[in-house]
mmCIF file of C-alpha atoms in Angstrom:
data_model
loop_
_atom_site.group_PDB
_atom_site.id
_atom_site.type_symbol
_atom_site.label_atom_id
_atom_site.label_comp_id
_atom_site.label_asym_id
_atom_site.label_seq_id
_atom_site.Cartn_x
_atom_site.Cartn_y
_atom_site.Cartn_z
ATOM 1 C CA UNK A 1 -130.831 -38.741 -4.788
ATOM 2 C CA UNK A 2 -130.784 -41.628 -2.311
ATOM 3 C CA UNK A 3 -127.277 -40.674 -1.159
ATOM 4 C CA UNK A 4 -128.283 -37.041 -0.784
ATOM 5 C CA UNK A 5 -131.312 -38.020 1.287
ATOM 6 C CA UNK A 6 -129.139 -40.217 3.506
ATOM 7 C CA UNK A 7 -126.661 -37.408 4.139
ATOM 8 C CA UNK A 8 -129.420 -34.947 4.941
ATOM 9 C CA UNK A 9 -131.103 -37.468 7.205
ATOM 10 C CA UNK A 10 -127.855 -37.857 9.130
ATOM 11 C CA UNK A 11 -127.597 -34.105 9.380
ATOM 12 C CA UNK A 12 -131.094 -33.610 10.718
ATOM 13 C CA UNK A 13 -130.654 -36.378 13.249
ATOM 14 C CA UNK A 14 -127.399 -34.895 14.634
ATOM 15 C CA UNK A 15 -127.628 -34.027 18.327
ATOM 16 C CA UNK A 16 -128.313 -30.460 19.326
ATOM 17 C CA UNK A 17 -125.195 -28.664 20.518
ATOM 18 C CA UNK A 18 -124.904 -26.807 23.811
ATOM 19 C CA UNK A 19 -125.211 -23.050 23.361
ATOM 20 C CA UNK A 20 -122.845 -20.913 25.403
ATOM 21 C CA UNK A 21 -123.854 -17.356 26.292
ATOM 22 C CA UNK A 22 -120.608 -16.375 28.005
ATOM 23 C CA UNK A 23 -118.992 -13.236 26.618
ATOM 24 C CA UNK A 24 -115.238 -13.172 25.958
ATOM 25 C CA UNK A 25 -113.364 -12.495 29.169
ATOM 26 C CA UNK A 26 -110.094 -11.389 27.603
ATOM 27 C CA UNK A 27 -109.706 -7.633 27.630
ATOM 28 C CA UNK A 28 -107.264 -5.647 25.487
ATOM 29 C CA UNK A 29 -104.202 -4.425 27.372
ATOM 30 C CA UNK A 30 -104.723 -1.024 28.958
ATOM 31 C CA UNK A 31 -102.430 1.854 28.222
ATOM 32 C CA UNK A 32 -100.077 2.458 31.134
ATOM 33 C CA UNK A 33 -97.933 5.176 29.642
ATOM 34 C CA UNK A 34 -98.150 7.707 32.481
ATOM 35 C CA UNK A 35 -95.196 9.282 34.211
ATOM 36 C CA UNK A 36 -94.813 9.922 37.921
ATOM 37 C CA UNK A 37 -96.354 13.328 37.325
ATOM 38 C CA UNK A 38 -99.509 11.775 35.862
ATOM 39 C CA UNK A 39 -98.899 12.633 32.199
ATOM 40 C CA UNK A 40 -97.183 10.788 29.425
ATOM 41 C CA UNK A 41 -93.723 11.975 28.495
ATOM 42 C CA UNK A 42 -93.988 13.075 24.851
ATOM 43 C CA UNK A 43 -92.000 11.068 22.356
ATOM 44 C CA UNK A 44 -90.692 8.577 24.921
ATOM 45 C CA UNK A 45 -91.741 4.942 25.353
ATOM 46 C CA UNK A 46 -92.448 4.013 28.953
ATOM 47 C CA UNK A 47 -91.022 0.831 30.564
ATOM 48 C CA UNK A 48 -94.520 -0.693 30.673
ATOM 49 C CA UNK A 49 -95.051 -0.114 26.950
ATOM 50 C CA UNK A 50 -91.600 -1.535 26.181
ATOM 51 C CA UNK A 51 -92.284 -4.610 28.271
ATOM 52 C CA UNK A 52 -95.581 -5.215 26.476
ATOM 53 C CA UNK A 53 -93.906 -4.883 23.084
ATOM 54 C CA UNK A 54 -91.158 -7.318 24.078
ATOM 55 C CA UNK A 55 -93.726 -9.754 25.484
ATOM 56 C CA UNK A 56 -95.796 -9.617 22.290
ATOM 57 C CA UNK A 57 -92.719 -10.147 20.116
ATOM 58 C CA UNK A 58 -91.688 -13.163 22.178
ATOM 59 C CA UNK A 59 -95.243 -14.509 22.058
ATOM 60 C CA UNK A 60 -95.555 -14.478 18.269
ATOM 61 C CA UNK A 61 -92.062 -15.766 17.451
ATOM 62 C CA UNK A 62 -92.970 -19.498 17.733
ATOM 63 C CA UNK A 63 -95.722 -19.037 15.126
ATOM 64 C CA UNK A 64 -93.532 -17.462 12.456
ATOM 65 C CA UNK A 65 -92.386 -19.343 9.376
ATOM 66 C CA UNK A 66 -88.798 -20.451 9.940
ATOM 67 C CA UNK A 67 -87.952 -19.843 6.276
ATOM 68 C CA UNK A 68 -88.806 -16.152 6.524
ATOM 69 C CA UNK A 69 -91.616 -13.757 5.651
ATOM 70 C CA UNK A 70 -93.906 -14.867 2.803
ATOM 71 C CA UNK A 71 -92.134 -18.245 2.529
ATOM 72 C CA UNK A 72 -94.898 -20.347 4.121
ATOM 73 C CA UNK A 73 -98.041 -19.175 2.359
ATOM 74 C CA UNK A 74 -99.204 -22.768 1.814
ATOM 75 C CA UNK A 75 -98.307 -24.007 5.298
ATOM 76 C CA UNK A 76 -100.740 -25.449 7.837
ATOM 77 C CA UNK A 77 -103.131 -23.479 10.047
ATOM 78 C CA UNK A 78 -100.663 -23.173 12.952
ATOM 79 C CA UNK A 79 -97.914 -21.419 10.959
ATOM 80 C CA UNK A 80 -97.848 -17.675 10.275
ATOM 81 C CA UNK A 81 -96.327 -16.172 7.163
ATOM 82 C CA UNK A 82 -96.094 -12.685 8.689
ATOM 83 C CA UNK A 83 -96.062 -11.026 12.099
ATOM 84 C CA UNK A 84 -99.627 -9.811 11.548
ATOM 85 C CA UNK A 85 -100.783 -13.383 10.950
ATOM 86 C CA UNK A 86 -98.856 -14.557 14.024
ATOM 87 C CA UNK A 87 -100.590 -11.949 16.169
ATOM 88 C CA UNK A 88 -103.925 -13.116 14.774
ATOM 89 C CA UNK A 89 -103.159 -16.740 15.712
ATOM 90 C CA UNK A 90 -102.143 -15.723 19.217
ATOM 91 C CA UNK A 91 -105.260 -13.591 19.678
ATOM 92 C CA UNK A 92 -107.627 -16.350 18.543
ATOM 93 C CA UNK A 93 -106.341 -19.172 20.726
ATOM 94 C CA UNK A 94 -104.192 -21.120 18.254
ATOM 95 C CA UNK A 95 -101.061 -22.898 19.488
ATOM 96 C CA UNK A 96 -97.792 -22.859 17.607
ATOM 97 C CA UNK A 97 -96.726 -26.197 16.129
ATOM 98 C CA UNK A 98 -94.288 -26.677 19.014
ATOM 99 C CA UNK A 99 -96.952 -25.875 21.584
ATOM 100 C CA UNK A 100 -99.448 -28.209 19.901
ATOM 101 C CA UNK A 101 -96.934 -31.047 20.130
ATOM 102 C CA UNK A 102 -96.290 -30.282 23.793
ATOM 103 C CA UNK A 103 -99.989 -30.257 24.640
ATOM 104 C CA UNK A 104 -100.534 -33.432 22.650
ATOM 105 C CA UNK A 105 -98.312 -35.332 25.066
ATOM 106 C CA UNK A 106 -100.235 -34.276 28.182
ATOM 107 C CA UNK A 107 -102.858 -36.221 30.102
ATOM 108 C CA UNK A 108 -106.221 -34.822 31.168
ATOM 109 C CA UNK A 109 -105.023 -33.577 34.551
ATOM 110 C CA UNK A 110 -102.093 -31.712 33.004
ATOM 111 C CA UNK A 111 -104.264 -30.192 30.302
ATOM 112 C CA UNK A 112 -106.812 -29.095 32.881
ATOM 113 C CA UNK A 113 -104.093 -27.390 34.901
ATOM 114 C CA UNK A 114 -102.821 -25.561 31.795
ATOM 115 C CA UNK A 115 -106.370 -24.571 30.899
ATOM 116 C CA UNK A 116 -107.033 -23.224 34.385
ATOM 117 C CA UNK A 117 -103.833 -21.185 34.069
ATOM 118 C CA UNK A 118 -105.281 -19.437 31.012
ATOM 119 C CA UNK A 119 -103.785 -21.428 28.125
ATOM 120 C CA UNK A 120 -106.503 -21.211 25.440
ATOM 121 C CA UNK A 121 -105.002 -23.918 23.248
ATOM 122 C CA UNK A 122 -104.814 -26.244 26.263
ATOM 123 C CA UNK A 123 -108.520 -25.644 26.853
ATOM 124 C CA UNK A 124 -109.279 -26.855 23.338
ATOM 125 C CA UNK A 125 -107.034 -29.901 23.707
ATOM 126 C CA UNK A 126 -108.600 -30.628 27.108
ATOM 127 C CA UNK A 127 -112.087 -30.487 25.575
ATOM 128 C CA UNK A 128 -111.102 -32.789 22.711
ATOM 129 C CA UNK A 129 -109.402 -35.320 24.957
ATOM 130 C CA UNK A 130 -112.353 -35.285 27.368
ATOM 131 C CA UNK A 131 -114.863 -35.881 24.570
ATOM 132 C CA UNK A 132 -112.852 -38.706 23.020
ATOM 133 C CA UNK A 133 -112.207 -40.415 26.354
ATOM 134 C CA UNK A 134 -115.863 -41.242 26.970
ATOM 135 C CA UNK A 135 -117.297 -37.963 28.310
ATOM 136 C CA UNK A 136 -118.520 -36.552 25.032
ATOM 137 C CA UNK A 137 -121.092 -34.084 26.388
ATOM 138 C CA UNK A 138 -118.625 -32.636 28.895
ATOM 139 C CA UNK A 139 -115.909 -32.242 26.278
ATOM 140 C CA UNK A 140 -118.370 -30.674 23.856
ATOM 141 C CA UNK A 141 -119.395 -28.141 26.505
ATOM 142 C CA UNK A 142 -115.754 -27.176 27.101
ATOM 143 C CA UNK A 143 -115.217 -26.607 23.386
ATOM 144 C CA UNK A 144 -118.510 -24.747 22.991
ATOM 145 C CA UNK A 145 -117.617 -22.362 25.808
ATOM 146 C CA UNK A 146 -114.193 -21.762 24.274
ATOM 147 C CA UNK A 147 -115.746 -21.037 20.869
ATOM 148 C CA UNK A 148 -118.283 -18.656 22.428
ATOM 149 C CA UNK A 149 -115.443 -16.699 24.045
ATOM 150 C CA UNK A 150 -113.858 -16.030 20.647
ATOM 151 C CA UNK A 151 -111.411 -18.945 20.427
ATOM 152 C CA UNK A 152 -111.482 -19.849 16.710
ATOM 153 C CA UNK A 153 -109.142 -22.781 17.296
ATOM 154 C CA UNK A 154 -112.022 -24.392 19.215
ATOM 155 C CA UNK A 155 -113.772 -25.041 15.889
ATOM 156 C CA UNK A 156 -110.910 -27.312 14.866
ATOM 157 C CA UNK A 157 -111.455 -29.140 18.151
ATOM 158 C CA UNK A 158 -115.180 -29.484 17.483
ATOM 159 C CA UNK A 159 -114.388 -30.856 14.045
ATOM 160 C CA UNK A 160 -111.974 -33.354 15.576
ATOM 161 C CA UNK A 161 -114.411 -34.745 18.131
ATOM 162 C CA UNK A 162 -117.065 -35.349 15.469
ATOM 163 C CA UNK A 163 -114.484 -37.134 13.322
ATOM 164 C CA UNK A 164 -113.392 -39.327 16.233
ATOM 165 C CA UNK A 165 -114.308 -42.945 16.841
ATOM 166 C CA UNK A 166 -117.254 -42.426 19.161
ATOM 167 C CA UNK A 167 -121.002 -43.098 18.924
ATOM 168 C CA UNK A 168 -121.314 -39.427 17.924
ATOM 169 C CA UNK A 169 -119.161 -39.605 14.776
ATOM 170 C CA UNK A 170 -120.642 -37.370 12.087
ATOM 171 C CA UNK A 171 -118.730 -36.466 8.924
ATOM 172 C CA UNK A 172 -121.069 -33.637 8.025
ATOM 173 C CA UNK A 173 -120.815 -31.960 11.440
ATOM 174 C CA UNK A 174 -117.047 -32.468 11.508
ATOM 175 C CA UNK A 175 -116.653 -30.681 8.196
ATOM 176 C CA UNK A 176 -119.273 -28.051 9.011
ATOM 177 C CA UNK A 177 -117.276 -26.774 12.002
ATOM 178 C CA UNK A 178 -114.261 -26.266 9.745
ATOM 179 C CA UNK A 179 -116.468 -24.416 7.288
ATOM 180 C CA UNK A 180 -117.703 -22.297 10.198
ATOM 181 C CA UNK A 181 -114.104 -21.467 11.157
ATOM 182 C CA UNK A 182 -113.619 -20.350 7.550
ATOM 183 C CA UNK A 183 -116.754 -18.185 7.673
ATOM 184 C CA UNK A 184 -115.494 -16.585 10.890
ATOM 185 C CA UNK A 185 -112.213 -15.583 9.281
ATOM 186 C CA UNK A 186 -109.750 -18.487 9.143
ATOM 187 C CA UNK A 187 -109.050 -18.906 5.442
ATOM 188 C CA UNK A 188 -106.748 -21.877 6.117
ATOM 189 C CA UNK A 189 -109.643 -23.896 7.509
ATOM 190 C CA UNK A 190 -110.580 -24.530 3.879
ATOM 191 C CA UNK A 191 -107.394 -26.564 3.460
ATOM 192 C CA UNK A 192 -108.293 -28.768 6.417
ATOM 193 C CA UNK A 193 -111.783 -29.144 4.990
ATOM 194 C CA UNK A 194 -110.473 -30.172 1.579
ATOM 195 C CA UNK A 195 -108.344 -32.880 3.238
ATOM 196 C CA UNK A 196 -111.513 -34.639 4.414
ATOM 197 C CA UNK A 197 -112.234 -35.796 0.875
ATOM 198 C CA UNK A 198 -115.957 -35.112 0.890
ATOM 199 C CA UNK A 199 -118.193 -35.953 -2.035
ATOM 200 C CA UNK A 200 -120.124 -33.286 -3.890
ATOM 201 C CA UNK A 201 -123.325 -34.314 -2.152
ATOM 202 C CA UNK A 202 -121.632 -34.137 1.247
ATOM 203 C CA UNK A 203 -120.308 -30.651 0.452
ATOM 204 C CA UNK A 204 -123.874 -29.464 -0.119
ATOM 205 C CA UNK A 205 -124.949 -30.863 3.244
ATOM 206 C CA UNK A 206 -121.889 -29.330 4.935
ATOM 207 C CA UNK A 207 -122.599 -25.891 3.485
ATOM 208 C CA UNK A 208 -126.195 -26.042 4.702
ATOM 209 C CA UNK A 209 -125.138 -27.208 8.154
ATOM 210 C CA UNK A 210 -122.441 -24.519 8.438
ATOM 211 C CA UNK A 211 -124.912 -21.823 7.401
ATOM 212 C CA UNK A 212 -127.256 -22.991 10.139
ATOM 213 C CA UNK A 213 -124.445 -23.098 12.730
ATOM 214 C CA UNK A 214 -123.350 -19.595 11.783
ATOM 215 C CA UNK A 215 -126.753 -18.283 12.786
ATOM 216 C CA UNK A 216 -127.592 -20.511 15.758
ATOM 217 C CA UNK A 217 -124.178 -21.395 17.189
ATOM 218 C CA UNK A 218 -121.954 -18.456 16.255
ATOM 219 C CA UNK A 219 -124.829 -15.962 16.583
ATOM 220 C CA UNK A 220 -123.965 -14.270 13.260
ATOM 221 C CA UNK A 221 -120.652 -13.067 14.706
ATOM 222 C CA UNK A 222 -118.757 -10.780 12.319
ATOM 223 C CA UNK A 223 -115.684 -12.491 10.865
ATOM 224 C CA UNK A 224 -112.157 -11.661 12.010
ATOM 225 C CA UNK A 225 -110.140 -12.229 8.815
ATOM 226 C CA UNK A 226 -106.793 -13.978 9.054
ATOM 227 C CA UNK A 227 -104.228 -11.546 7.577
ATOM 228 C CA UNK A 228 -102.720 -12.289 4.195
ATOM 229 C CA UNK A 229 -99.709 -10.022 4.713
#
C-alpha cells in the first residue's frame, strides 16, 4: 500500500499540461476530376487523379514491410504490414524507420525548418529535442499542439520527454501517453508500453492517468483504429 500511495502521489503532483484548442489544419484532397467541358469523363481517370494515386503509392512505400504483406505483424510501430496500415501511419504523422533515422540526425534548426515545411514527424522530433535540451515547457507545447491536430505519433514524443533525464521525469506520465495512443487507435503502442517494465501497481496508476488524459487532454476524441489487414 505504501508503494501504491507513492505512485499516486507522484501522479497527482505531476504538472498540468498545456491544452491546445487548435483544430486539425490538414484537409482531405479535393476531387479534381473535371474535364475541360466541366464534367468528368465517365470511366476515365484524369491526370490529377492519377498523379494523386502515384503520390500516395510513393508516400506509403517506405512504411511497408520489406518481407512482404502480413510478414511483419509483430514489427515496431513505424512498420506497416499492409498498404492500409501504411496509409494510416502516413495520415497520423508517423515517420517510416528510414525517415525517423534521418530526423534523428538533425539539429534543432534543421528540424524546425522541416517542421515549418509541413513534416509532421519532424514537428514531433523538434518538440522532443526542444524539451530535452532545457526548454521543457516550449517542447511540451509543440507536442501538445501536434497531438491536438490529430498527430498520434506526438503521443510517443510526449512519452519520450517524460522518460527523459530532466527535472520533469515521470514514469507514470510517460507510460500514460502511450496508453492514450492505444486508446486513440494505435494498437502497437501497447508493445512500447510493455517494454517499460512497469509494476502492477504502476499499471494501475497509468490506467487511471490515461483515463483522465483521454477526457481532459484528448477531449474524448473517437479512436482511429490502426488497420489489422
